[in-house]
Coordinates of C-alpha atoms in Angstrom, one line a residue:
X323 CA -129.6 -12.7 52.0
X324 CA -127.6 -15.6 53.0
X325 CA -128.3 -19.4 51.4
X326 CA -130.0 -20.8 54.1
X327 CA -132.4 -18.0 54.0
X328 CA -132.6 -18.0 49.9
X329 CA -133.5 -21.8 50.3
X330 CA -136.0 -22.0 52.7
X331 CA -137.7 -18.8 50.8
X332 CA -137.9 -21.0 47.3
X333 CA -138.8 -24.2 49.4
X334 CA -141.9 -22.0 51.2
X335 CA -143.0 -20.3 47.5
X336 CA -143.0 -23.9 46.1
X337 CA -144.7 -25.4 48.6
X338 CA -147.3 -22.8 48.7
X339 CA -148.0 -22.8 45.2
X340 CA -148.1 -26.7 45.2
X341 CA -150.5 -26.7 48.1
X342 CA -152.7 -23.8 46.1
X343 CA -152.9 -25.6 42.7
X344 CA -152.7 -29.7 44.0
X345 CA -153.6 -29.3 47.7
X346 CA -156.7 -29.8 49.7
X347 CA -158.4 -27.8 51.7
X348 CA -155.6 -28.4 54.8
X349 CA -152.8 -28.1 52.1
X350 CA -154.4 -25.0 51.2
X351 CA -155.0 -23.9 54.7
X352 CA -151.8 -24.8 55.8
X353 CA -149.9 -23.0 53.2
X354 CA -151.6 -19.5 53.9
X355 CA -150.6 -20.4 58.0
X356 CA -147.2 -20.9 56.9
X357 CA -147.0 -17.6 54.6
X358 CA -148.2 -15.5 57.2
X359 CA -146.0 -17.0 60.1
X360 CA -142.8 -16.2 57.7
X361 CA -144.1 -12.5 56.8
X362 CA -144.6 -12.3 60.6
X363 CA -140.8 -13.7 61.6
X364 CA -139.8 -11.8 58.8
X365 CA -141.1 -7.9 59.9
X366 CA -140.4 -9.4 63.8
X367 CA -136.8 -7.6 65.9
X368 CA -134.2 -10.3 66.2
X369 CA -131.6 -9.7 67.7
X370 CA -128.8 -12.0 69.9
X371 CA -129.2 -10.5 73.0
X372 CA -132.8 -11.8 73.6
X373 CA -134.6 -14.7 73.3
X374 CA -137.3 -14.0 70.0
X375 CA -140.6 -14.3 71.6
X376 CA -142.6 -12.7 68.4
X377 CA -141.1 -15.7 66.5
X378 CA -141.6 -18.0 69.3
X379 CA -145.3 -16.9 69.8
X380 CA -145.9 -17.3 66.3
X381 CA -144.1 -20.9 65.7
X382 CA -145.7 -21.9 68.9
X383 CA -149.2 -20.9 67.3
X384 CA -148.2 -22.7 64.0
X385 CA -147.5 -26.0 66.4
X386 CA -151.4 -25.8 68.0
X387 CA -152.8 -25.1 64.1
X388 CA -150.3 -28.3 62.4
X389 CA -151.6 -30.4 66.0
X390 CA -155.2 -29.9 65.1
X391 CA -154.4 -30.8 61.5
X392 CA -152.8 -34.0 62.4
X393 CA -155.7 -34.8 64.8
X394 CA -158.4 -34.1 62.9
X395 CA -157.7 -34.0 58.9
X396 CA -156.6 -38.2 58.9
X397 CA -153.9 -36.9 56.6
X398 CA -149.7 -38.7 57.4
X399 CA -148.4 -36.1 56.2
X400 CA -149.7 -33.6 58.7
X401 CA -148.3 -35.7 61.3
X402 CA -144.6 -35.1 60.0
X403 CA -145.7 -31.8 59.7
X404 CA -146.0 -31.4 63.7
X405 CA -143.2 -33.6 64.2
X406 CA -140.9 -31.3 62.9
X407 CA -142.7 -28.3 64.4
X408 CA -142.3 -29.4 67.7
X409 CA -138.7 -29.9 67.0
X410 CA -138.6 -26.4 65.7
X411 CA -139.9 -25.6 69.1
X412 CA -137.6 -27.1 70.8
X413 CA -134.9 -25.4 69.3
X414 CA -136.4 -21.9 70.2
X415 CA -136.8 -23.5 74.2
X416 CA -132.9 -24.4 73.9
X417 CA -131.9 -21.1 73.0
X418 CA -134.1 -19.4 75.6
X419 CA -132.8 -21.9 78.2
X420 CA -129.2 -22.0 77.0
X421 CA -129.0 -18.5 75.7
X422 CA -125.2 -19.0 75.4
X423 CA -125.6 -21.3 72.3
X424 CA -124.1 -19.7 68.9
X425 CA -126.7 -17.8 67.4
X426 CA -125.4 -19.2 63.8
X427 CA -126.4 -22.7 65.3
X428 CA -129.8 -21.9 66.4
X429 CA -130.4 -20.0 63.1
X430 CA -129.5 -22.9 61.3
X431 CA -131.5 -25.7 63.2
X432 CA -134.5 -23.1 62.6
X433 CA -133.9 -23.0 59.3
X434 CA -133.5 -27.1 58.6
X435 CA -136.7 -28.0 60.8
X436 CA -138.8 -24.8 59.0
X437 CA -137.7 -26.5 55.8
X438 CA -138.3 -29.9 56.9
X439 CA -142.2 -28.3 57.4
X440 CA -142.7 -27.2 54.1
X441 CA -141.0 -30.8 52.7
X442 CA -143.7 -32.2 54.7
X443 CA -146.5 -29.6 53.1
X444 CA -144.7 -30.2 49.3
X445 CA -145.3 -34.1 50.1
X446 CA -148.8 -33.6 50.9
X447 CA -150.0 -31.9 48.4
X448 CA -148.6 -34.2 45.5
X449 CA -149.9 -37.5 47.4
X450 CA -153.1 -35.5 47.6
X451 CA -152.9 -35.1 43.7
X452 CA -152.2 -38.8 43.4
X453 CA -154.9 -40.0 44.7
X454 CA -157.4 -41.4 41.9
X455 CA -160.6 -40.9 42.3
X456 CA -161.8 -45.0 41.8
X457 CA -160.0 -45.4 45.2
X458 CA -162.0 -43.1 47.1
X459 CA -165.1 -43.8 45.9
X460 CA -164.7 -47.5 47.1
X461 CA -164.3 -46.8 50.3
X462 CA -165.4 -43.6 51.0
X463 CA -165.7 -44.2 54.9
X464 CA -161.4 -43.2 54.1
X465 CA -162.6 -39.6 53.3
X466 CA -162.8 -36.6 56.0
X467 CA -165.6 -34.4 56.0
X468 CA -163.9 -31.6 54.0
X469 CA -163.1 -34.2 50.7
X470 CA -166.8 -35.4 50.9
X471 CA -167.8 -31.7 51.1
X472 CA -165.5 -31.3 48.2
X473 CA -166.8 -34.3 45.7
X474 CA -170.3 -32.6 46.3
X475 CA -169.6 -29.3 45.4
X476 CA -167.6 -30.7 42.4
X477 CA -164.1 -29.4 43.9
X478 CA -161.9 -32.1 42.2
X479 CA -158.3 -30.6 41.8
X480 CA -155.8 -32.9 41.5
X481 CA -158.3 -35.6 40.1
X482 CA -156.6 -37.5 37.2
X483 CA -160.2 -37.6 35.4
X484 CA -160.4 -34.1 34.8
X485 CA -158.1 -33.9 32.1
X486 CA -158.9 -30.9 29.4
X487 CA -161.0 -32.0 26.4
X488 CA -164.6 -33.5 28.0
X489 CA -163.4 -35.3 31.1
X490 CA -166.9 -33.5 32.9
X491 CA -169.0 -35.3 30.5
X492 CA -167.5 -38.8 30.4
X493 CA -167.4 -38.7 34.2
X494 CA -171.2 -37.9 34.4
X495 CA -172.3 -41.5 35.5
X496 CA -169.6 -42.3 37.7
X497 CA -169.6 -39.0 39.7
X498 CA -173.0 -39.7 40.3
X499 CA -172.2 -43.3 41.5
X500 CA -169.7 -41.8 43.7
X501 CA -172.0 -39.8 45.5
X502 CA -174.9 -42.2 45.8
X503 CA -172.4 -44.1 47.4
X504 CA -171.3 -41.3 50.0
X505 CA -174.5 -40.7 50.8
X506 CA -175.4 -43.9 51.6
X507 CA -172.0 -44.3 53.4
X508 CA -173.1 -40.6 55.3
X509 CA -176.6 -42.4 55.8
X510 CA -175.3 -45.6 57.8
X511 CA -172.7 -44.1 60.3
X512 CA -175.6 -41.3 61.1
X513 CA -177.4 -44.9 62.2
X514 CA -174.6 -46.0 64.0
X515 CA -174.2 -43.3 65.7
X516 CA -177.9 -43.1 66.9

């Protein structure tokens, strides 16, 4: 296994774990994406002859899924996360075009933009855990569907509140607050939208 390899497979099992135990719902999401994609590159033939179109297919797939994300899920990081994708595309396109390049080369750009994604994934997921929950509920308008969906059903990882020892109970009359306030929020842009 050679070091590049080693360090992008600790990078990927940190970053996955982070996004499972701090993550949202598109940390989370993303993470599983990302584990397939590398079992996928993993068990797909390389070889220097050809151009990898398995692992092309795949990272190309992986760019569409991150371009939804940072259309839709109103989180930065997401954007970085496609940024770097698509420069990890471009690398594959170079070595197709240019299929005289040093394989080492193109390994190696593959390797720092793929790690570059999961940096981007590993950011997320602790700004997602940062996030306090006073913040939110003042301005819920900030929140997308899926963390509204999430203060409802009482999803609230990564919410400094619910520290061990009674957090649930001290946090009664503002968790009702909060969502009085959502719902009225929810109420007013269905108006607006009318």
């Amino acid at each position: 296994m050679s070091p590049i390899y080693a360090v992008s497979l600790v990078l990927l099992i940190v970053s996955a774990a982070l996004a499972l135990w701090r993550g949202g719902r598109w940390e989370r999401a993303t993470a599983a994406v990302l584990v397939l994609v590398w079992i996928g590159t993993a068990l797909a033939h390389f070889d220097s002859l050809n151009p990898p179109w398995v692992i092309i297919g795949l990272d190309g797939a992986t760019l569409l899924f991150l371009l939804y994300l940072a259309l839709y899920s109103k989180r930065r990081w997401t954007i970085w996360a496609t940024a770097f994708q698509f420069l990890l595309m471009a690398n594959h396109l170079a070595f197709v075009r240019f299929h005289e390049l040093e394989q080492w080369a193109y390994v190696t750009a593959y390797y720092v933009w793929g790690d570059a994604v999961l940096l981007s994934l590993m950011a997320g997921a602790i700004w997602r855990a940062r996030k306090t929950t006073p913040a939110v509920a003042q301005n819920p308008g900030n929140m997308d569907r899926a963390e509204r969906s999430e203060l409802r059903s009482g999803d609230r990882r990564g919410d400094p509140a619910d520290d061990a020892g009674g957090a649930d109970a001290r946090c009664d009359d503002a968790d009702r607050q909060r969502d009085a306030r959502i719902a009225v929020n929810e109420d007013e842009n269905a108006t607006e939208h009318d």
